[in-house]
């Protein structure tokens, strides 16, 4: 097993290779921020479309995630993955091999679409990966699982798109060329969306998602130190004003939010989102060409990690987060506290902590609750800060917000939480409804013109 998974970088924090079960091999990759002996970041787990389609078809994704979340290192992760996969493959109904006509038809259909479109096939020739390029030359790979009575029964397609591929199939008449043509048609509506997202990926520091797929329609972009903005793009109208949420210190994001709302009526649908956002914020977003990502991705001041690990997010607050909080308390006590001045008790600029019962959302989260004290500016995972404040006898709770003191400077700090594991109302978290603000901006402009 160890020889099937290897580090992909000198730091041994990213791994890739194959998982083998029942004579089959599937490509997998994952990140382990603390090295090979550390916990795997479950949010970073990727597998080939064939394995993904198999797990989805058998309905075991939730079970697999739950078991993988309990592993302690890469070897344990791979062992659990192999065990689950073997059980899934054994439970699959036994089928007779397809008839000879199946294989001859498959070869002729691949001849028809062109072998240049073929990415890979499994050993049984019942799972095929094809590629297609969109109008901008971007390559898209999708998986096709063929039943033994193909083409009388339709194949199962696994695609990386913002929407599902609703395959239209005529038994006995449709073919791989039909599937490829429908996939090509499905790419067309998202051409402008991917132009917008690719522009953000190329010219800004994208903090989340770490490895975006073509189905992902949101980006968290660094704006300044301890300040970022979450953008959710409408796939069907990527040129429209996106859903925007500011994250970071209230002292930093307050002026930015005001500038955004003030200039939103100038939104130009002929420009990309990045250009419009820079115009609205009256600044240039940090670029990978001129800045380093480390300048905008500080570790949590409590757990000392950038991405929240699964064990920190799970259960009743997370033992690791609590232990790290205790260590931070000892360090702060030894140093005699932190600098003062300037602290403000408030909601922050868009904190979103999962609270209890939201481990799935918390895992992989990055620090986005920042101390408002200009001399401190320590960032925290909302979950870690919630656990920390829970342990302070001086903390108090009001509705869905817990108030207490910053672990480093002792200035007032607060974080929102969801007691029932529900997502907080975003309007209370600094969400700017871009479309509403855009409408109001145009109304103000019309009144001025009149």
GROMACS .gro file of C-alpha atoms in nm:
model
  450
    1UNK     CA    1   0.000   0.000   0.000
    2UNK     CA    2   0.281   0.241   0.090
    3UNK     CA    3   0.434   0.209  -0.257
    4UNK     CA    4   0.106   0.325  -0.419
    5UNK     CA    5   0.100   0.669  -0.255
    6UNK     CA    6   0.394   0.909  -0.276
    7UNK     CA    7   0.465   1.271  -0.176
    8UNK     CA    8   0.424   1.519  -0.459
    9UNK     CA    9   0.642   1.793  -0.309
   10UNK     CA   10   0.961   1.813  -0.099
   11UNK     CA   11   0.766   1.924   0.209
   12UNK     CA   12   0.563   1.599   0.195
   13UNK     CA   13   0.237   1.781   0.245
   14UNK     CA   14   0.071   1.675  -0.082
   15UNK     CA   15   0.037   1.311  -0.181
   16UNK     CA   16  -0.080   1.130  -0.491
   17UNK     CA   17  -0.094   0.780  -0.630
   18UNK     CA   18  -0.334   0.489  -0.653
   19UNK     CA   19  -0.566   0.297  -0.426
   20UNK     CA   20  -0.591  -0.072  -0.519
   21UNK     CA   21  -0.883  -0.301  -0.440
   22UNK     CA   22  -1.008  -0.624  -0.595
   23UNK     CA   23  -0.751  -0.599  -0.872
   24UNK     CA   24  -0.852  -0.246  -0.971
   25UNK     CA   25  -0.655   0.075  -0.931
   26UNK     CA   26  -0.794   0.428  -0.897
   27UNK     CA   27  -0.602   0.756  -0.891
   28UNK     CA   28  -0.624   0.958  -0.569
   29UNK     CA   29  -0.461   1.270  -0.423
   30UNK     CA   30  -0.477   1.449  -0.089
   31UNK     CA   31  -0.310   1.715   0.125
   32UNK     CA   32  -0.161   1.661   0.468
   33UNK     CA   33  -0.063   2.002   0.614
   34UNK     CA   34   0.137   1.846   0.900
   35UNK     CA   35   0.328   1.594   0.687
   36UNK     CA   36   0.292   1.221   0.628
   37UNK     CA   37   0.237   1.144   0.996
   38UNK     CA   38  -0.025   1.413   1.033
   39UNK     CA   39  -0.398   1.415   0.969
   40UNK     CA   40  -0.514   1.426   0.609
   41UNK     CA   41  -0.717   1.731   0.509
   42UNK     CA   42  -1.035   1.553   0.403
   43UNK     CA   43  -1.154   1.854   0.203
   44UNK     CA   44  -0.849   1.813  -0.023
   45UNK     CA   45  -0.923   1.450  -0.115
   46UNK     CA   46  -0.959   1.397  -0.489
   47UNK     CA   47  -1.017   1.079  -0.689
   48UNK     CA   48  -1.063   0.995  -1.056
   49UNK     CA   49  -1.413   1.027  -1.204
   50UNK     CA   50  -1.453   0.648  -1.229
   51UNK     CA   51  -1.410   0.600  -0.854
   52UNK     CA   52  -1.625   0.902  -0.779
   53UNK     CA   53  -1.905   0.765  -0.998
   54UNK     CA   54  -1.878   0.423  -0.829
   55UNK     CA   55  -1.900   0.567  -0.478
   56UNK     CA   56  -2.188   0.792  -0.576
   57UNK     CA   57  -2.377   0.510  -0.746
   58UNK     CA   58  -2.344   0.289  -0.437
   59UNK     CA   59  -2.441   0.575  -0.202
   60UNK     CA   60  -2.143   0.537   0.031
   61UNK     CA   61  -1.985   0.885   0.016
   62UNK     CA   62  -2.111   0.984   0.362
   63UNK     CA   63  -1.994   0.657   0.517
   64UNK     CA   64  -1.656   0.692   0.352
   65UNK     CA   65  -1.610   1.049   0.475
   66UNK     CA   66  -1.705   0.949   0.829
   67UNK     CA   67  -1.450   0.668   0.836
   68UNK     CA   68  -1.174   0.871   0.673
   69UNK     CA   69  -1.230   1.148   0.927
   70UNK     CA   70  -1.117   0.910   1.203
   71UNK     CA   71  -0.776   0.835   1.051
   72UNK     CA   72  -0.457   0.981   1.197
   73UNK     CA   73  -0.210   0.975   0.906
   74UNK     CA   74  -0.172   0.903   0.535
   75UNK     CA   75  -0.123   0.528   0.582
   76UNK     CA   76  -0.434   0.502   0.798
   77UNK     CA   77  -0.625   0.711   0.545
   78UNK     CA   78  -0.528   0.478   0.261
   79UNK     CA   79  -0.605   0.167   0.468
   80UNK     CA   80  -0.958   0.289   0.543
   81UNK     CA   81  -1.011   0.392   0.183
   82UNK     CA   82  -0.900   0.050   0.059
   83UNK     CA   83  -1.122  -0.131   0.310
   84UNK     CA   84  -1.432   0.068   0.215
   85UNK     CA   85  -1.360   0.028  -0.155
   86UNK     CA   86  -1.318  -0.349  -0.127
   87UNK     CA   87  -1.652  -0.378   0.051
   88UNK     CA   88  -1.817  -0.165  -0.215
   89UNK     CA   89  -1.673  -0.376  -0.497
   90UNK     CA   90  -1.774  -0.702  -0.326
   91UNK     CA   91  -2.128  -0.574  -0.283
   92UNK     CA   92  -2.162  -0.491  -0.650
   93UNK     CA   93  -2.389  -0.744  -0.821
   94UNK     CA   94  -2.204  -1.007  -1.020
   95UNK     CA   95  -2.250  -0.960  -1.390
   96UNK     CA   96  -2.151  -1.170  -1.683
   97UNK     CA   97  -1.887  -1.007  -1.902
   98UNK     CA   98  -2.030  -0.811  -2.192
   99UNK     CA   99  -2.067  -0.998  -2.521
  100UNK     CA  100  -1.808  -0.965  -2.795
  101UNK     CA  101  -2.036  -0.724  -2.979
  102UNK     CA  102  -2.004  -0.483  -2.686
  103UNK     CA  103  -1.627  -0.451  -2.735
  104UNK     CA  104  -1.638  -0.429  -3.112
  105UNK     CA  105  -1.904  -0.158  -3.093
  106UNK     CA  106  -1.705   0.033  -2.829
  107UNK     CA  107  -1.392   0.032  -3.045
  108UNK     CA  108  -1.586   0.149  -3.350
  109UNK     CA  109  -1.750   0.429  -3.149
  110UNK     CA  110  -1.413   0.550  -3.021
  111UNK     CA  111  -1.290   0.543  -3.381
  112UNK     CA  112  -1.587   0.762  -3.471
  113UNK     CA  113  -1.526   1.028  -3.204
  114UNK     CA  114  -1.148   1.014  -3.245
  115UNK     CA  115  -0.890   0.852  -3.022
  116UNK     CA  116  -0.757   1.197  -2.935
  117UNK     CA  117  -1.066   1.238  -2.715
  118UNK     CA  118  -0.984   0.924  -2.513
  119UNK     CA  119  -0.810   0.985  -2.181
  120UNK     CA  120  -0.822   0.640  -2.022
  121UNK     CA  121  -1.012   0.310  -1.997
  122UNK     CA  122  -1.032   0.054  -1.720
  123UNK     CA  123  -0.915  -0.305  -1.762
  124UNK     CA  124  -1.270  -0.429  -1.832
  125UNK     CA  125  -1.336  -0.154  -2.090
  126UNK     CA  126  -1.658  -0.066  -1.908
  127UNK     CA  127  -1.541   0.273  -1.785
  128UNK     CA  128  -1.411   0.538  -2.022
  129UNK     CA  129  -1.276   0.888  -1.971
  130UNK     CA  130  -1.313   1.134  -2.257
  131UNK     CA  131  -1.187   1.489  -2.302
  132UNK     CA  132  -1.331   1.789  -2.480
  133UNK     CA  133  -1.217   2.149  -2.518
  134UNK     CA  134  -1.443   2.449  -2.490
  135UNK     CA  135  -1.436   2.763  -2.704
  136UNK     CA  136  -1.144   2.904  -2.503
  137UNK     CA  137  -0.936   2.587  -2.537
  138UNK     CA  138  -0.989   2.472  -2.177
  139UNK     CA  139  -0.974   2.093  -2.142
  140UNK     CA  140  -1.262   1.917  -1.965
  141UNK     CA  141  -1.251   1.548  -1.872
  142UNK     CA  142  -1.558   1.341  -1.788
  143UNK     CA  143  -1.616   0.974  -1.707
  144UNK     CA  144  -1.860   0.733  -1.871
  145UNK     CA  145  -1.959   0.405  -1.707
  146UNK     CA  146  -2.099   0.157  -1.960
  147UNK     CA  147  -2.353  -0.112  -1.861
  148UNK     CA  148  -2.309  -0.462  -2.004
  149UNK     CA  149  -2.617  -0.421  -2.226
  150UNK     CA  150  -2.492  -0.092  -2.372
  151UNK     CA  151  -2.625   0.077  -2.587
  152UNK     CA  152  -2.970  -0.056  -2.500
  153UNK     CA  153  -2.923   0.099  -2.153
  154UNK     CA  154  -2.776   0.449  -2.116
  155UNK     CA  155  -2.430   0.504  -1.967
  156UNK     CA  156  -2.372   0.685  -1.637
  157UNK     CA  157  -2.181   1.012  -1.681
  158UNK     CA  158  -1.976   1.192  -1.416
  159UNK     CA  159  -1.902   1.552  -1.516
  160UNK     CA  160  -1.727   1.848  -1.354
  161UNK     CA  161  -1.985   2.117  -1.430
  162UNK     CA  162  -2.188   2.363  -1.219
  163UNK     CA  163  -2.500   2.164  -1.319
  164UNK     CA  164  -2.581   1.800  -1.389
  165UNK     CA  165  -2.565   1.657  -1.738
  166UNK     CA  166  -2.915   1.538  -1.824
  167UNK     CA  167  -2.829   1.279  -2.086
  168UNK     CA  168  -3.079   1.227  -2.367
  169UNK     CA  169  -3.058   0.866  -2.481
  170UNK     CA  170  -3.224   0.659  -2.753
  171UNK     CA  171  -3.170   0.286  -2.675
  172UNK     CA  172  -2.982   0.108  -2.949
  173UNK     CA  173  -2.925   0.427  -3.148
  174UNK     CA  174  -2.727   0.671  -2.932
  175UNK     CA  175  -2.351   0.632  -2.898
  176UNK     CA  176  -2.038   0.785  -2.745
  177UNK     CA  177  -2.058   1.050  -3.014
  178UNK     CA  178  -2.403   1.139  -2.878
  179UNK     CA  179  -2.263   1.171  -2.526
  180UNK     CA  180  -1.967   1.380  -2.642
  181UNK     CA  181  -2.193   1.612  -2.841
  182UNK     CA  182  -2.425   1.666  -2.544
  183UNK     CA  183  -2.126   1.728  -2.317
  184UNK     CA  184  -1.995   1.982  -2.568
  185UNK     CA  185  -2.334   2.155  -2.563
  186UNK     CA  186  -2.333   2.154  -2.182
  187UNK     CA  187  -1.999   2.341  -2.178
  188UNK     CA  188  -2.124   2.633  -2.387
  189UNK     CA  189  -2.340   2.815  -2.125
  190UNK     CA  190  -2.047   2.833  -1.881
  191UNK     CA  191  -1.789   2.987  -2.114
  192UNK     CA  192  -1.826   3.336  -1.965
  193UNK     CA  193  -1.837   3.198  -1.610
  194UNK     CA  194  -1.501   3.026  -1.653
  195UNK     CA  195  -1.356   3.340  -1.811
  196UNK     CA  196  -1.451   3.530  -1.495
  197UNK     CA  197  -1.317   3.262  -1.259
  198UNK     CA  198  -0.996   3.204  -1.457
  199UNK     CA  199  -0.929   3.578  -1.446
  200UNK     CA  200  -0.963   3.575  -1.066
  201UNK     CA  201  -0.744   3.264  -1.037
  202UNK     CA  202  -0.471   3.419  -1.251
  203UNK     CA  203  -0.463   3.777  -1.121
  204UNK     CA  204  -0.561   3.751  -0.752
  205UNK     CA  205  -0.471   3.548  -0.447
  206UNK     CA  206  -0.753   3.295  -0.414
  207UNK     CA  207  -0.766   3.173  -0.053
  208UNK     CA  208  -1.058   2.937  -0.103
  209UNK     CA  209  -1.114   2.689  -0.254
  210UNK     CA  210  -0.757   2.564  -0.246
  211UNK     CA  211  -0.794   2.364  -0.567
  212UNK     CA  212  -1.108   2.485  -0.742
  213UNK     CA  213  -1.282   2.257  -0.986
  214UNK     CA  214  -1.484   2.363  -1.289
  215UNK     CA  215  -1.803   2.301  -1.093
  216UNK     CA  216  -1.706   2.554  -0.824
  217UNK     CA  217  -1.865   2.897  -0.868
  218UNK     CA  218  -1.724   3.084  -0.567
  219UNK     CA  219  -1.388   3.236  -0.484
  220UNK     CA  220  -1.251   3.387  -0.165
  221UNK     CA  221  -1.006   3.655  -0.273
  222UNK     CA  222  -0.747   3.839  -0.062
  223UNK     CA  223  -0.808   4.215  -0.051
  224UNK     CA  224  -0.556   4.324   0.212
  225UNK     CA  225  -0.381   4.178   0.513
  226UNK     CA  226  -0.645   4.025   0.744
  227UNK     CA  227  -0.916   4.106   0.491
  228UNK     CA  228  -1.075   3.905   0.212
  229UNK     CA  229  -1.395   3.892   0.013
  230UNK     CA  230  -1.607   3.590  -0.076
  231UNK     CA  231  -1.757   3.608  -0.424
  232UNK     CA  232  -2.037   3.380  -0.539
  233UNK     CA  233  -2.084   3.406  -0.914
  234UNK     CA  234  -2.417   3.331  -1.080
  235UNK     CA  235  -2.332   3.062  -1.342
  236UNK     CA  236  -2.609   3.179  -1.573
  237UNK     CA  237  -2.524   3.550  -1.544
  238UNK     CA  238  -2.152   3.575  -1.457
  239UNK     CA  239  -2.136   3.939  -1.562
  240UNK     CA  240  -2.397   4.043  -1.306
  241UNK     CA  241  -2.313   4.172  -0.960
  242UNK     CA  242  -2.213   3.865  -0.756
  243UNK     CA  243  -2.307   3.781  -0.402
  244UNK     CA  244  -2.035   3.945  -0.192
  245UNK     CA  245  -1.934   3.883   0.168
  246UNK     CA  246  -1.648   4.067   0.340
  247UNK     CA  247  -1.439   3.875   0.594
  248UNK     CA  248  -1.183   4.007   0.839
  249UNK     CA  249  -1.134   4.279   1.096
  250UNK     CA  250  -1.427   4.518   1.119
  251UNK     CA  251  -1.184   4.811   1.129
  252UNK     CA  252  -1.044   4.705   0.791
  253UNK     CA  253  -1.354   4.586   0.610
  254UNK     CA  254  -1.579   4.872   0.723
  255UNK     CA  255  -1.433   5.133   0.484
  256UNK     CA  256  -1.411   4.874   0.206
  257UNK     CA  257  -1.776   4.781   0.242
  258UNK     CA  258  -1.873   5.149   0.236
  259UNK     CA  259  -1.670   5.207  -0.081
  260UNK     CA  260  -1.824   4.900  -0.243
  261UNK     CA  261  -2.179   5.010  -0.169
  262UNK     CA  262  -2.101   5.366  -0.277
  263UNK     CA  263  -1.963   5.266  -0.616
  264UNK     CA  264  -2.175   4.963  -0.696
  265UNK     CA  265  -2.408   5.155  -0.927
  266UNK     CA  266  -2.113   5.193  -1.166
  267UNK     CA  267  -2.098   4.816  -1.227
  268UNK     CA  268  -2.017   4.757  -1.594
  269UNK     CA  269  -2.149   4.427  -1.731
  270UNK     CA  270  -1.903   4.439  -2.019
  271UNK     CA  271  -1.609   4.410  -1.777
  272UNK     CA  272  -1.492   4.107  -1.580
  273UNK     CA  273  -1.584   4.076  -1.214
  274UNK     CA  274  -1.227   4.149  -1.103
  275UNK     CA  275  -1.215   4.482  -1.286
  276UNK     CA  276  -1.555   4.584  -1.152
  277UNK     CA  277  -1.461   4.481  -0.799
  278UNK     CA  278  -1.139   4.682  -0.808
  279UNK     CA  279  -1.329   4.985  -0.935
  280UNK     CA  280  -1.592   4.951  -0.662
  281UNK     CA  281  -1.333   4.906  -0.385
  282UNK     CA  282  -1.112   5.182  -0.527
  283UNK     CA  283  -0.800   4.965  -0.507
  284UNK     CA  284  -0.599   4.702  -0.694
  285UNK     CA  285  -0.637   4.349  -0.562
  286UNK     CA  286  -0.310   4.182  -0.455
  287UNK     CA  287  -0.160   3.995  -0.749
  288UNK     CA  288   0.056   3.678  -0.750
  289UNK     CA  289   0.288   3.866  -0.985
  290UNK     CA  290   0.383   4.125  -0.722
  291UNK     CA  291   0.299   3.977  -0.379
  292UNK     CA  292   0.337   3.654  -0.181
  293UNK     CA  293   0.038   3.450  -0.068
  294UNK     CA  294   0.190   3.417   0.280
  295UNK     CA  295   0.124   3.789   0.329
  296UNK     CA  296  -0.250   3.718   0.325
  297UNK     CA  297  -0.277   3.370   0.480
  298UNK     CA  298  -0.172   3.389   0.846
  299UNK     CA  299  -0.217   3.086   1.074
  300UNK     CA  300  -0.485   3.075   1.342
  301UNK     CA  301  -0.363   3.226   1.669
  302UNK     CA  302  -0.516   2.939   1.868
  303UNK     CA  303  -0.456   2.612   1.680
  304UNK     CA  304  -0.150   2.744   1.489
  305UNK     CA  305  -0.277   2.595   1.162
  306UNK     CA  306  -0.403   2.768   0.850
  307UNK     CA  307  -0.671   2.517   0.755
  308UNK     CA  308  -0.887   2.374   1.030
  309UNK     CA  309  -0.835   2.001   1.057
  310UNK     CA  310  -1.121   1.754   1.077
  311UNK     CA  311  -1.060   1.661   1.442
  312UNK     CA  312  -1.061   2.031   1.536
  313UNK     CA  313  -1.398   2.077   1.368
  314UNK     CA  314  -1.568   1.759   1.487
  315UNK     CA  315  -1.751   1.685   1.805
  316UNK     CA  316  -1.822   1.922   2.090
  317UNK     CA  317  -1.573   2.192   2.005
  318UNK     CA  318  -1.274   1.975   1.913
  319UNK     CA  319  -1.014   1.847   2.155
  320UNK     CA  320  -0.723   1.967   1.945
  321UNK     CA  321  -0.857   2.321   1.931
  322UNK     CA  322  -0.910   2.322   2.305
  323UNK     CA  323  -0.558   2.194   2.368
  324UNK     CA  324  -0.413   2.456   2.137
  325UNK     CA  325  -0.617   2.721   2.314
  326UNK     CA  326  -0.471   2.614   2.646
  327UNK     CA  327  -0.121   2.633   2.501
  328UNK     CA  328  -0.193   2.981   2.368
  329UNK     CA  329  -0.317   3.087   2.710
  330UNK     CA  330   0.004   2.967   2.871
  331UNK     CA  331   0.212   3.152   2.614
  332UNK     CA  332   0.016   3.472   2.659
  333UNK     CA  333   0.037   3.446   3.035
  334UNK     CA  334   0.413   3.399   3.023
  335UNK     CA  335   0.447   3.704   2.802
  336UNK     CA  336   0.237   3.916   3.033
  337UNK     CA  337  -0.047   3.978   2.790
  338UNK     CA  338  -0.052   4.178   2.471
  339UNK     CA  339  -0.066   4.531   2.350
  340UNK     CA  340  -0.379   4.732   2.412
  341UNK     CA  341  -0.572   5.010   2.252
  342UNK     CA  342  -0.824   5.041   1.980
  343UNK     CA  343  -1.026   4.723   2.039
  344UNK     CA  344  -1.390   4.721   1.940
  345UNK     CA  345  -1.659   4.481   2.044
  346UNK     CA  346  -1.866   4.398   1.740
  347UNK     CA  347  -1.982   4.142   1.496
  348UNK     CA  348  -1.667   4.149   1.288
  349UNK     CA  349  -1.683   4.159   0.914
  350UNK     CA  350  -1.865   3.849   0.815
  351UNK     CA  351  -1.764   3.575   1.056
  352UNK     CA  352  -1.930   3.247   0.989
  353UNK     CA  353  -1.860   2.983   1.250
  354UNK     CA  354  -2.035   2.654   1.221
  355UNK     CA  355  -2.085   2.613   1.595
  356UNK     CA  356  -2.193   2.274   1.720
  357UNK     CA  357  -2.300   2.020   1.465
  358UNK     CA  358  -2.134   2.193   1.171
  359UNK     CA  359  -1.809   1.997   1.150
  360UNK     CA  360  -1.859   1.925   0.782
  361UNK     CA  361  -1.854   2.296   0.701
  362UNK     CA  362  -1.577   2.380   0.951
  363UNK     CA  363  -1.326   2.123   0.827
  364UNK     CA  364  -1.080   2.294   0.593
  365UNK     CA  365  -1.188   2.642   0.705
  366UNK     CA  366  -0.928   2.919   0.717
  367UNK     CA  367  -0.891   3.193   0.983
  368UNK     CA  368  -1.137   3.470   0.905
  369UNK     CA  369  -1.218   3.621   1.246
  370UNK     CA  370  -0.957   3.889   1.315
  371UNK     CA  371  -0.903   4.087   1.633
  372UNK     CA  372  -1.007   4.449   1.580
  373UNK     CA  373  -0.716   4.582   1.786
  374UNK     CA  374  -0.482   4.748   1.537
  375UNK     CA  375  -0.181   4.644   1.749
  376UNK     CA  376  -0.290   4.280   1.756
  377UNK     CA  377  -0.481   4.177   1.443
  378UNK     CA  378  -0.453   3.807   1.529
  379UNK     CA  379  -0.664   3.587   1.298
  380UNK     CA  380  -0.865   3.293   1.431
  381UNK     CA  381  -1.080   3.014   1.301
  382UNK     CA  382  -1.432   3.099   1.422
  383UNK     CA  383  -1.457   2.745   1.561
  384UNK     CA  384  -1.131   2.777   1.758
  385UNK     CA  385  -1.231   3.118   1.892
  386UNK     CA  386  -1.572   2.981   1.990
  387UNK     CA  387  -1.406   2.698   2.187
  388UNK     CA  388  -1.164   2.945   2.349
  389UNK     CA  389  -1.436   3.188   2.457
  390UNK     CA  390  -1.650   2.903   2.589
  391UNK     CA  391  -1.374   2.825   2.838
  392UNK     CA  392  -1.351   3.179   2.977
  393UNK     CA  393  -1.562   3.245   3.288
  394UNK     CA  394  -1.598   3.611   3.185
  395UNK     CA  395  -1.748   3.533   2.844
  396UNK     CA  396  -2.115   3.598   2.785
  397UNK     CA  397  -2.363   3.487   2.522
  398UNK     CA  398  -2.625   3.705   2.357
  399UNK     CA  399  -2.851   3.534   2.104
  400UNK     CA  400  -2.615   3.367   1.854
  401UNK     CA  401  -2.300   3.559   1.951
  402UNK     CA  402  -2.046   3.486   2.224
  403UNK     CA  403  -1.845   3.780   2.364
  404UNK     CA  404  -1.513   3.760   2.544
  405UNK     CA  405  -1.147   3.863   2.528
  406UNK     CA  406  -0.886   3.815   2.257
  407UNK     CA  407  -0.641   3.539   2.368
  408UNK     CA  408  -0.343   3.764   2.290
  409UNK     CA  409  -0.430   4.126   2.366
  410UNK     CA  410  -0.735   4.076   2.594
  411UNK     CA  411  -0.937   4.329   2.396
  412UNK     CA  412  -1.307   4.255   2.343
  413UNK     CA  413  -1.378   4.005   2.068
  414UNK     CA  414  -1.687   3.816   1.960
  415UNK     CA  415  -1.785   3.540   1.723
  416UNK     CA  416  -2.118   3.420   1.592
  417UNK     CA  417  -2.222   3.057   1.619
  418UNK     CA  418  -2.515   2.841   1.517
  419UNK     CA  419  -2.644   2.648   1.821
  420UNK     CA  420  -2.849   2.411   1.608
  421UNK     CA  421  -2.584   2.360   1.344
  422UNK     CA  422  -2.766   2.587   1.100
  423UNK     CA  423  -2.601   2.848   0.884
  424UNK     CA  424  -2.629   3.199   1.018
  425UNK     CA  425  -2.833   3.462   0.840
  426UNK     CA  426  -2.583   3.620   0.608
  427UNK     CA  427  -2.729   3.968   0.624
  428UNK     CA  428  -2.616   3.975   0.989
  429UNK     CA  429  -2.266   3.871   0.887
  430UNK     CA  430  -2.175   4.155   0.657
  431UNK     CA  431  -2.330   4.015   0.341
  432UNK     CA  432  -2.388   4.272   0.073
  433UNK     CA  433  -2.673   4.177  -0.157
  434UNK     CA  434  -2.508   4.308  -0.471
  435UNK     CA  435  -2.816   4.303  -0.687
  436UNK     CA  436  -3.022   4.497  -0.429
  437UNK     CA  437  -2.742   4.751  -0.378
  438UNK     CA  438  -2.701   4.779  -0.754
  439UNK     CA  439  -3.069   4.862  -0.794
  440UNK     CA  440  -3.053   5.122  -0.517
  441UNK     CA  441  -2.743   5.272  -0.677
  442UNK     CA  442  -2.917   5.313  -1.010
  443UNK     CA  443  -3.215   5.474  -0.834
  444UNK     CA  444  -2.983   5.724  -0.665
  445UNK     CA  445  -2.821   5.800  -0.999
  446UNK     CA  446  -3.159   5.851  -1.164
  447UNK     CA  447  -3.265   6.093  -0.890
  448UNK     CA  448  -2.943   6.292  -0.930
  449UNK     CA  449  -2.992   6.308  -1.306
  450UNK     CA  450  -3.350   6.423  -1.266
   0.00000   0.00000   0.00000
